[in-house]
Coordinates of C-alpha atoms in Angstrom, one line a residue:
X611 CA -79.1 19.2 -61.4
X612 CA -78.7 21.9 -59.1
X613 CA -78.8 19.7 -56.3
X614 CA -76.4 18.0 -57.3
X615 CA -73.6 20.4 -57.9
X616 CA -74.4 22.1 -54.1
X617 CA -73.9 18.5 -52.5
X618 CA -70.7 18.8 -55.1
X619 CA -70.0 21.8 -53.5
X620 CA -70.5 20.6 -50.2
X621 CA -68.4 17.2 -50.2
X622 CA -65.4 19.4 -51.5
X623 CA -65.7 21.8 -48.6
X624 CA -66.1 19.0 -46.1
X625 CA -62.6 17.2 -47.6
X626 CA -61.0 20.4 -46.5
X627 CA -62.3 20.8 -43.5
X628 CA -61.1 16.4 -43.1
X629 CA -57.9 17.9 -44.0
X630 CA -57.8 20.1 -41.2
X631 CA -58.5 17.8 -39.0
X632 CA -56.4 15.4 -40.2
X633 CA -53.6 18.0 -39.6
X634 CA -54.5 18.3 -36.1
X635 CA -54.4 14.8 -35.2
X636 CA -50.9 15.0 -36.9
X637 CA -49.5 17.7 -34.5
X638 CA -49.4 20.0 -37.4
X639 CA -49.6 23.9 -35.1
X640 CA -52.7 25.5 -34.4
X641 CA -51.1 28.9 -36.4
X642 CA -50.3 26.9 -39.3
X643 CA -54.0 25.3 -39.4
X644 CA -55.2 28.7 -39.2
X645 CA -53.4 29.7 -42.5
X646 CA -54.5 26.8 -44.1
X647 CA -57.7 27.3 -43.3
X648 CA -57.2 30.8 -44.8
X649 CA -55.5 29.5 -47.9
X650 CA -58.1 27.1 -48.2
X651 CA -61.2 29.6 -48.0
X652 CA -59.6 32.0 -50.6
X653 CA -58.6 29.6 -53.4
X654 CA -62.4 27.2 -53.1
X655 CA -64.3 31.0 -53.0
X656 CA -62.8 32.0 -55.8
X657 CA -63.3 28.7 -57.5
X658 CA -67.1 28.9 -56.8
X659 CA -67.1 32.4 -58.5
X660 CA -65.8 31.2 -61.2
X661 CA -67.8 28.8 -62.3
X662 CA -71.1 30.2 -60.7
X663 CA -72.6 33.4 -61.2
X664 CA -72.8 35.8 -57.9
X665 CA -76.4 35.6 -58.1
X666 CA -76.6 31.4 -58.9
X667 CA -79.0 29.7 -56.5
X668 CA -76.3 27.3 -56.3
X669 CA -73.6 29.8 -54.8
X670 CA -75.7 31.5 -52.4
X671 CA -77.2 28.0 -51.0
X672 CA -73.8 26.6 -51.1
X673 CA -72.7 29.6 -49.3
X674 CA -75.4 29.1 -46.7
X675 CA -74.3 25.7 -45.8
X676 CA -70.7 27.2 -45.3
X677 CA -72.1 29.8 -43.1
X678 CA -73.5 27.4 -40.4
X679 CA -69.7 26.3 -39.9
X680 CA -68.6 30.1 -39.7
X681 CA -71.6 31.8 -38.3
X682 CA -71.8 29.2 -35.7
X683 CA -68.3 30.0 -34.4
X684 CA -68.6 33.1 -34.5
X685 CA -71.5 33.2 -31.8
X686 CA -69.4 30.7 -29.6
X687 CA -66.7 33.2 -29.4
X688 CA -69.5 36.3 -28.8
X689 CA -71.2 33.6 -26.1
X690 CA -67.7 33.3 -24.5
X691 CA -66.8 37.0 -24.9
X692 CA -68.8 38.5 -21.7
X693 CA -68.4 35.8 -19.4
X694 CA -64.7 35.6 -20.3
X695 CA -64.1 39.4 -19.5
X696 CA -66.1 39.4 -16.3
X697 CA -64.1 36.2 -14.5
X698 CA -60.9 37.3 -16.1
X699 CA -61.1 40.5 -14.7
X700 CA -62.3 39.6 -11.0
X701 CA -59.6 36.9 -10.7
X702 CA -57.2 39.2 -11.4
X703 CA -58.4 41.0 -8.4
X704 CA -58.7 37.9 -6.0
X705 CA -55.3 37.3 -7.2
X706 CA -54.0 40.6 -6.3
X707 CA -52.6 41.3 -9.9
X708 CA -55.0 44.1 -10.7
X709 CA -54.9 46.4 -7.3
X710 CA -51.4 48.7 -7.5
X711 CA -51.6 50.0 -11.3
X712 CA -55.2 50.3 -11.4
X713 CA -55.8 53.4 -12.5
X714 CA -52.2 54.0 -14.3
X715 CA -53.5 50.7 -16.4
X716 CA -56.7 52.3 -17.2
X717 CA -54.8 55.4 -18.4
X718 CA -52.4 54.1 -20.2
X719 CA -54.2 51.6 -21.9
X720 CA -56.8 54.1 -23.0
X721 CA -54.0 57.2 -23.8
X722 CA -52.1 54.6 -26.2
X723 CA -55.8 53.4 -28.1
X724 CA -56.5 57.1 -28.7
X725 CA -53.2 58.5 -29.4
X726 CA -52.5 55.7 -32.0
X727 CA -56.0 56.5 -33.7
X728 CA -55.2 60.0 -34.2
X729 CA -51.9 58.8 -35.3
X730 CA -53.6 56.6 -38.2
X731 CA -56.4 59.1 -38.9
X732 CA -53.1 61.5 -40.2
X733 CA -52.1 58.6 -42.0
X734 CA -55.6 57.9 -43.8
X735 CA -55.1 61.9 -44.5
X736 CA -51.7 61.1 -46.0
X737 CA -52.9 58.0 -48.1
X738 CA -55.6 60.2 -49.4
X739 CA -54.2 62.8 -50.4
X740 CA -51.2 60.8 -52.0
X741 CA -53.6 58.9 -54.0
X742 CA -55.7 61.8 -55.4
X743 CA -58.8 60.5 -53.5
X744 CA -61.9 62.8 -54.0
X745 CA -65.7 61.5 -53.8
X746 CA -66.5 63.4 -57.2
X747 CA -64.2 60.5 -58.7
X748 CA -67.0 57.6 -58.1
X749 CA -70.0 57.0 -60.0
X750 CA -72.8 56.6 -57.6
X751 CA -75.0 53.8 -58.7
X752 CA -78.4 52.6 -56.7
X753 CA -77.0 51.2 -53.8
X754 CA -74.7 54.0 -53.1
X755 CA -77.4 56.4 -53.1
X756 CA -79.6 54.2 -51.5
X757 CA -77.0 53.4 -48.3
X758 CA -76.3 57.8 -48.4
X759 CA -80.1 58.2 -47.9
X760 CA -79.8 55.2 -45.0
X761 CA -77.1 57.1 -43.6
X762 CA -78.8 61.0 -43.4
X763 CA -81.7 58.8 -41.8
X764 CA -79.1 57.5 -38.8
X765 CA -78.0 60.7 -38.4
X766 CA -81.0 62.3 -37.6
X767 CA -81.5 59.7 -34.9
X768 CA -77.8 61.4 -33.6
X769 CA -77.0 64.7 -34.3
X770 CA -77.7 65.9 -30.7
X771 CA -76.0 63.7 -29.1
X772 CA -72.9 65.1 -27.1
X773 CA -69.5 64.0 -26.5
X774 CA -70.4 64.2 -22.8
X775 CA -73.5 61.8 -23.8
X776 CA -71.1 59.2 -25.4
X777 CA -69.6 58.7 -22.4
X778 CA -72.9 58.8 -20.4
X779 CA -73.6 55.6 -22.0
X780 CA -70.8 53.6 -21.0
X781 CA -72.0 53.5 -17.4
X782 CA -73.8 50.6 -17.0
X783 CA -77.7 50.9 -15.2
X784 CA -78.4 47.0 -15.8
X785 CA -75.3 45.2 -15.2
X786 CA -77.7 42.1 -15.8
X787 CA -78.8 43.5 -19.0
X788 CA -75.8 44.2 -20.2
X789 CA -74.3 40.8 -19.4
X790 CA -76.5 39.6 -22.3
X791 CA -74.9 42.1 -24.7
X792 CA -78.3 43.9 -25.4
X793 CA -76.3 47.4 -25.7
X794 CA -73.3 48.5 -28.3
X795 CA -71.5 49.7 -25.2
X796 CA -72.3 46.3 -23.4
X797 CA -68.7 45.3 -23.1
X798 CA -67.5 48.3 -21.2
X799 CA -70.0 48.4 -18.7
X800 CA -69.4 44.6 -17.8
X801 CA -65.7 46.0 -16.7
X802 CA -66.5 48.7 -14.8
X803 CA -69.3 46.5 -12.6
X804 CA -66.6 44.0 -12.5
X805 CA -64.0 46.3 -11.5
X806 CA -66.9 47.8 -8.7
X807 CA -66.7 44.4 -7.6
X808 CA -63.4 43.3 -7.6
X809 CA -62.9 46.8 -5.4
X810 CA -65.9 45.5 -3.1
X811 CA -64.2 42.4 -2.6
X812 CA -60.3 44.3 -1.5
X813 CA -62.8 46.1 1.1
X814 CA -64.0 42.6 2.8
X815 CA -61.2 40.7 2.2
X816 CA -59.4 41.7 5.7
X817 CA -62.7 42.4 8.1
X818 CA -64.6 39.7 6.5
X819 CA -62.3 37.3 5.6
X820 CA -63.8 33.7 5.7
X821 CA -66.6 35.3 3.1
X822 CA -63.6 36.8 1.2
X823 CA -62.3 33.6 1.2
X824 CA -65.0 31.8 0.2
X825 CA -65.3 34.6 -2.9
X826 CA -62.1 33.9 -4.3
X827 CA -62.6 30.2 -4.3
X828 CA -65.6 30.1 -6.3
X829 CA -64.2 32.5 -8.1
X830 CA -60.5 31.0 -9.2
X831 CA -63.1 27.0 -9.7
X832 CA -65.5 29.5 -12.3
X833 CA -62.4 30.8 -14.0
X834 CA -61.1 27.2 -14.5
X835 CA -63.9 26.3 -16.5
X836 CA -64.3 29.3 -18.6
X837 CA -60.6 28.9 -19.8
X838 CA -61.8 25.7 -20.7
X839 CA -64.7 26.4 -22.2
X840 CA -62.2 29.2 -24.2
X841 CA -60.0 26.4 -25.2
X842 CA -62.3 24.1 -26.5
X843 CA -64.3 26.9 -28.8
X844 CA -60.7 28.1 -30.2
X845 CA -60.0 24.5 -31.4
X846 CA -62.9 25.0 -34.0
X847 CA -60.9 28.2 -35.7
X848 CA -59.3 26.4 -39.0
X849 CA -62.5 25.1 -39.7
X850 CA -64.4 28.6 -39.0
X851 CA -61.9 30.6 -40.9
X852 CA -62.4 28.0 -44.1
X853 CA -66.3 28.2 -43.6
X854 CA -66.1 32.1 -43.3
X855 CA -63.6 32.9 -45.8
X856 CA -65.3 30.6 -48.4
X857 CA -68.4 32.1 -48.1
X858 CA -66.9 35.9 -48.5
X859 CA -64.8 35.1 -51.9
X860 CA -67.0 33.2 -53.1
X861 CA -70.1 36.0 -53.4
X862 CA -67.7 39.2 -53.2
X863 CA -68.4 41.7 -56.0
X864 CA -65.0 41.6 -57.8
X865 CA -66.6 43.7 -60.8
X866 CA -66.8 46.8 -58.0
X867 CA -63.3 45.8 -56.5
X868 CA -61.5 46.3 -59.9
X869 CA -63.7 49.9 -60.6
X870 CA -62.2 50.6 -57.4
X871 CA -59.1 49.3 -57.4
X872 CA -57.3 53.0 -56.4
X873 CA -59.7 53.2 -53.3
X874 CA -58.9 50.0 -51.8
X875 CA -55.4 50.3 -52.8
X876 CA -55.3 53.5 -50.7
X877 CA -57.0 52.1 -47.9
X878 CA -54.9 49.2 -47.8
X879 CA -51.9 51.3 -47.7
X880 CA -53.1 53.1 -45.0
X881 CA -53.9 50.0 -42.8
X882 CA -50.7 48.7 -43.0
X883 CA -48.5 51.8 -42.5
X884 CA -50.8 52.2 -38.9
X885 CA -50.0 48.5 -38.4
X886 CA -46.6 49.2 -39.3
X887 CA -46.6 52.1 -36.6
X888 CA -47.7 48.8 -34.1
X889 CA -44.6 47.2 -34.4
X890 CA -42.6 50.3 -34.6
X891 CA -44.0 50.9 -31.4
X892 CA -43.4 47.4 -29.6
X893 CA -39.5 48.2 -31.4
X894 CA -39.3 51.3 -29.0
X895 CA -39.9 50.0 -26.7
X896 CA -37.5 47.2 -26.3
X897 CA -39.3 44.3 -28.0
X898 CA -39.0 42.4 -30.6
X899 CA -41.8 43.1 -33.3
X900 CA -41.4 39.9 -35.6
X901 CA -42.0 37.7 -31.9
X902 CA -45.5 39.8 -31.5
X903 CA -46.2 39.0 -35.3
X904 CA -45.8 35.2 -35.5
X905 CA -47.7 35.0 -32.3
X906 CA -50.3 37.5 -33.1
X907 CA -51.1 35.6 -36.7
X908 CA -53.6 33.1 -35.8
X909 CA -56.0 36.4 -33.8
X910 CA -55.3 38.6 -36.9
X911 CA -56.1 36.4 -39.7
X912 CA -59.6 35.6 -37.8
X913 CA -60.2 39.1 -37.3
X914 CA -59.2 40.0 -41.4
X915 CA -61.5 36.8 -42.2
X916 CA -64.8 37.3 -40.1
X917 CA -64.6 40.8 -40.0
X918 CA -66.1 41.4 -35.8
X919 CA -63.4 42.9 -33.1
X920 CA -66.0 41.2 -30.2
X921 CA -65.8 37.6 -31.9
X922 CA -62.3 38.3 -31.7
X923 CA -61.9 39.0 -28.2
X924 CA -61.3 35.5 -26.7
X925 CA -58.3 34.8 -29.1
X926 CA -57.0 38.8 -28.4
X927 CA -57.4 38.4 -24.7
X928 CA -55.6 34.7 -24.9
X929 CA -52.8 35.9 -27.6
X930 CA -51.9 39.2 -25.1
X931 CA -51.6 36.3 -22.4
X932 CA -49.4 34.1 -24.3
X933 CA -47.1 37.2 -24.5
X934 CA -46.6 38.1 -21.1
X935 CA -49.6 40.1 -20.1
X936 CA -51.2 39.7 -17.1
X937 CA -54.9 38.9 -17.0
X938 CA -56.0 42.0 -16.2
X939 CA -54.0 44.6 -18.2
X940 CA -54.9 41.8 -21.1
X941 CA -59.1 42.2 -20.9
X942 CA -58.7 45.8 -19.9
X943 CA -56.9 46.6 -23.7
X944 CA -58.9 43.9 -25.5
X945 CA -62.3 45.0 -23.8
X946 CA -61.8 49.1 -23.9
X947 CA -60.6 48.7 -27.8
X948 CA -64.1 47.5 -28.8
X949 CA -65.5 51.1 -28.0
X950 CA -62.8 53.3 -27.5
X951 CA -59.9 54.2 -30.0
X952 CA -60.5 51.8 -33.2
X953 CA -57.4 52.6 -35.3
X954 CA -59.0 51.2 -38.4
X955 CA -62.7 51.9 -38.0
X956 CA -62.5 54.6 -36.0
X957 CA -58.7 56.6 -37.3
X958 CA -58.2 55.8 -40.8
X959 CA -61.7 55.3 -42.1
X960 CA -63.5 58.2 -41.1
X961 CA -60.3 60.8 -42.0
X962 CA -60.3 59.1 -45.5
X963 CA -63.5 59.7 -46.0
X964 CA -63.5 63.8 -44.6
X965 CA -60.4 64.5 -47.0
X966 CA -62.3 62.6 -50.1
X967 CA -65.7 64.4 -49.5
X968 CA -64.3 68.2 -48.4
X969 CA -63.6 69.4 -52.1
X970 CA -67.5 68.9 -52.6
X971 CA -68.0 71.8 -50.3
X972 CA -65.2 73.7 -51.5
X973 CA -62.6 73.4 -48.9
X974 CA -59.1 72.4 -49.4
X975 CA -58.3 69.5 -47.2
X976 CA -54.8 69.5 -47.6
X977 CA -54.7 73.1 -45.6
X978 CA -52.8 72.6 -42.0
X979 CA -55.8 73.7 -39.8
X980 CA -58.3 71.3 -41.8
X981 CA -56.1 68.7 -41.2
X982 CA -55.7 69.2 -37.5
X983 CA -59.3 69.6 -37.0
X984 CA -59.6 66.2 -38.8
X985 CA -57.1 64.4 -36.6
X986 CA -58.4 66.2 -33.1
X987 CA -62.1 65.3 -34.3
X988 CA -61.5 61.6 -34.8
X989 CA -59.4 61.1 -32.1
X990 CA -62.2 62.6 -29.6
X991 CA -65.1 60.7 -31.6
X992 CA -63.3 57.5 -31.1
X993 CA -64.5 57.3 -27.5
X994 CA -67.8 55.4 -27.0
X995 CA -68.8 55.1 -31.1
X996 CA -70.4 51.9 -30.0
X997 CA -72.2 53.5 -27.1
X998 CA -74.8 54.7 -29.9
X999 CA -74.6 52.7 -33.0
X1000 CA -72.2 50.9 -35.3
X1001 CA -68.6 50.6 -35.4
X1002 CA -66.7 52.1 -38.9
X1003 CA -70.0 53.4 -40.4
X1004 CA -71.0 55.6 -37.2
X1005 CA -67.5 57.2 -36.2
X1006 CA -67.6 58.2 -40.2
X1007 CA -71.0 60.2 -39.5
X1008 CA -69.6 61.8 -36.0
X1009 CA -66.6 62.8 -38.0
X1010 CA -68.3 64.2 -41.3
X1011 CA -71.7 66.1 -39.4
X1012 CA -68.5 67.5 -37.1
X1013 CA -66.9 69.0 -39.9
X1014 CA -70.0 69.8 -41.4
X1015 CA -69.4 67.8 -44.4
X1016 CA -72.4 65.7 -46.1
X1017 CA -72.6 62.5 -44.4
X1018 CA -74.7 60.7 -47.5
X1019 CA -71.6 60.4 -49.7
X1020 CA -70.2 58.3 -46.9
X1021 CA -72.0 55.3 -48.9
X1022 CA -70.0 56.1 -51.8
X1023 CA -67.9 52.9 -50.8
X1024 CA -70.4 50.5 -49.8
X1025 CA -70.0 48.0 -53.1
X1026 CA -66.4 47.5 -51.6
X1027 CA -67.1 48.2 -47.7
X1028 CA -66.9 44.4 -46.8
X1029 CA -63.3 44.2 -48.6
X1030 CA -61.8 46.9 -46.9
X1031 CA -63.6 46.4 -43.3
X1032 CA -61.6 42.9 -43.2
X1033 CA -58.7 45.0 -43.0
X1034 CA -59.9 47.8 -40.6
X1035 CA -60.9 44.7 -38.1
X1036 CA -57.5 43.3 -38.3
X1037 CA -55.4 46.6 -37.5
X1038 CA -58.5 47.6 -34.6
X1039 CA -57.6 43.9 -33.1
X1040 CA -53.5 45.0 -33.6
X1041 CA -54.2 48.0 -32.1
X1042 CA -56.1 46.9 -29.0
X1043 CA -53.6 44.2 -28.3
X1044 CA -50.3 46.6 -28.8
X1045 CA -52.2 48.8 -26.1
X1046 CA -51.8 46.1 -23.8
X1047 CA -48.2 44.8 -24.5
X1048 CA -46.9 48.2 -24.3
X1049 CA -49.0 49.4 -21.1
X1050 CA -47.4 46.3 -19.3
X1051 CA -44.4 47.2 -20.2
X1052 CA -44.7 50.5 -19.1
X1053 CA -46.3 49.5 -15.7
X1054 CA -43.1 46.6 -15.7
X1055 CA -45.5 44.1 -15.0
X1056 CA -45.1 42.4 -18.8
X1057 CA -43.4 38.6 -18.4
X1058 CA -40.3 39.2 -20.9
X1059 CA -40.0 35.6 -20.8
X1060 CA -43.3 34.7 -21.6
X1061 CA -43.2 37.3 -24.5
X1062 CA -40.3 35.2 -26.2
X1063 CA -40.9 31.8 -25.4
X1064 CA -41.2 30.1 -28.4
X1065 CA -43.2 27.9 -26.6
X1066 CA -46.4 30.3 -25.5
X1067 CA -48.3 30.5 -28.2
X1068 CA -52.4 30.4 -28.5
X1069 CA -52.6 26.9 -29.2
X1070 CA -55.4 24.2 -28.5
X1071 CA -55.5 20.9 -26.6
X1072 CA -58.3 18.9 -25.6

């Protein structure tokens, strides 16, 4: 019997996936497909919890049959990542878009990732403290405790390593090595070889010109079929967002979501006020938010569904394109906000988290100097967090053993952690992309035109 309901379970997910498809054929737009696919997802998970247990053999090998459609997109877009960021990058030097701004690009694009993170780690402070947050409020079951003792355990693997350190381990020794993303801080060091090389090449390119020459060739033919290769793994979204966000409703604890219905609510409100501060900020500065929005959809929803800022990076570095930034500027923002200056992961989380634990201790965190040492703390410990370990969960332990707050109640949250990390990927994604508009804008090199054609939008043709 229970064979048969999974091939049940199966068929149904592969009519949707026909309907997609069908779509396609039909001209329906690749951000509507994507929606779809995210409607989809959410109504056929919660249909499988519903009449299977979270535990049911059934569920979880349905889900694993789902997960060979998600997962497998997923590592397309992490294949694609690296080799995307490295021609991306060098073309933009062969094309002589990447040589005046340089360093004002790399400044700016850096300042506005770690100014808005402090920005959103006052407004996780804000939504904590407006909510009555405190840790003492959560019963800590066996997994909690469990994932507090995993955390003291990372920690002693990192509690002497500097700020100075971080950095350290951005620099690439083994550009080969970290080509193959074998490090946390792989991405950054890929730019900064690239950008050793795209220098190199602006110091041949007059004395040594017929080898200059011959450079940029290969280099524009390589970058013609990596956008391809881009194009072709970005049709497959609907169908990865279905298969991904099937799987997550489908075996997400709801029991914990609705003990904890006040802490995701808080969280929730925190993400989008910094997401609101996004398109405040694109407002400011002369552009139209709701034009970033509908374009931005299709890289957000991904982001929200599969919960990775790297898988993400193709469709961020293609969605900043398709509004007018240059090549350059766009894999500078999308690359650096992978390691440097999350706004959800790295602002909001781990400043939730210090105002929720601090009473335990006995401080106040609602006193002005806590809460500046907070904001200053997280802003600086949102440089490099992946240099040394994990995204959301590490900058939280940089943050807390910096303030001298316990780190093991930091797994307080883990029942509902994969709920609320959908949304911290989405508004890290946001942020990195923002970074980019507005540093074009400020550097005047951002194509206006291209930012409100109607017309430039991440779409997908064969």
């Amino acid at each position: 019997m229970a064979i048969v309901l999974i091939l049940l379970n199966l068929l149904i997910f592969l009519g949707l996936l026909g309907v997609l498809f069908i779509l396609r054929r039909k001209g329906v737009s690749f951000s509507k497909r994507v929606l779809l696919g995210l409607s989809f997802g959410i109504v056929l998970g919660f249909v499988l919890q519903f009449i299977y247990s979270s535990d049911s053999h059934v569920l979880q090998t349905s889900a694993d049959w789902f997960q060979l459609i998600g997962g497998s997109y997923i590592k397309l877009l992490q294949m694609i990542a690296v080799p995307l960021i490295f021609i991306s990058i060098l073309s933009a030097f062969t094309r002589m878009t990447l040589t005046k701004n340089l360093g004002k690009i790399s400044v700016l694009v850096i300042g506005l990732l770690v100014g808005t993170t402090a920005v959103a780690a006052l407004i996780g402070i804000t939504s904590a403290a407006g909510f009555g947050l405190e840790s003492i409020q959560i019963d800590q079951g066996e997994e909690e405790t469990a994932r507090g003792a995993s955390l003291e355990e990372t920690y002693g693997t990192v509690e002497n390593v500097t700020f100075p350190q971080h950095l350290l381990s951005l620099v690439p020794a083994n550009p080969f090595l970290d080509m193959t993303g074998a490090r946390p801080s792989s991405v950054i060091a890929v730019v900064i070889f690239t950008v050793f090389l795209g220098i190199a090449y602006l110091g041949i390119r007059e004395k040594q010109s017929v080898q200059a020459s011959f450079f940029a060739a290969g280099v524009e033919s390589l970058y013609a079929i990596i956008m391809k290769v881009v194009s072709l793994i970005l049709q497959l979204t609907p169908y990865g967002v279905l298969a991904v966000m099937t799987k997550t409703v489908a075996l997400t604890n709801l029991n914990a979501i609705a003990t904890l219905a006040e802490f995701v609510a808080a969280s929730y409100v925190a993400l989008g006020a910094v997401f609101l501060l996004h398109l405040l900020l694109l407002a400011f500065s002369g552009l139209n938010p709701f034009v970033y929005l509908k374009k931005a959809i299709p890289v957000l929803i991904f982001a929200f569904t599969t919960r990775t800022s790297a898988g993400a990076l193709p469709l961020n570095i293609r969605t900043q394109q398709q509004l007018g930034v240059q090549d350059g500027t766009a894999n500078f923002a999308g690359s650096f906000g992978l390691s440097i200056g999350q706004n959800g992961c790295a602002g909001v989380y781990p400043a939730m988290l210090a105002i929720m634990i601090a009473p335990t201790v006995g401080i106040n965190p609602l006193t002005p100097s806590f809460i500046l040492t907070v904001v200053a703390i997280t802003a600086i410990s949102s440089f490099g967090v992946a240099g040394v370990g994990g995204g959301a969960t590490f900058a939280a332990i940089l943050v807390l053993s910096a303030l001298n707050l316990p780190i093991g109640l930091a797994g307080i949250l883990i029942s509902i952690e994969p709920l609320i990390d959908m949304g911290r990927t989405a508004v890290n994604v946001s942020g990195s992309m923002t970074a980019g508009i507005l540093t074009s804008k400020l550097t005047g090199e951002l194509d206006t035109s291209a930012y409100y054609d109607p017309d430039r939008v991440v779409e997908t043709k064969s």
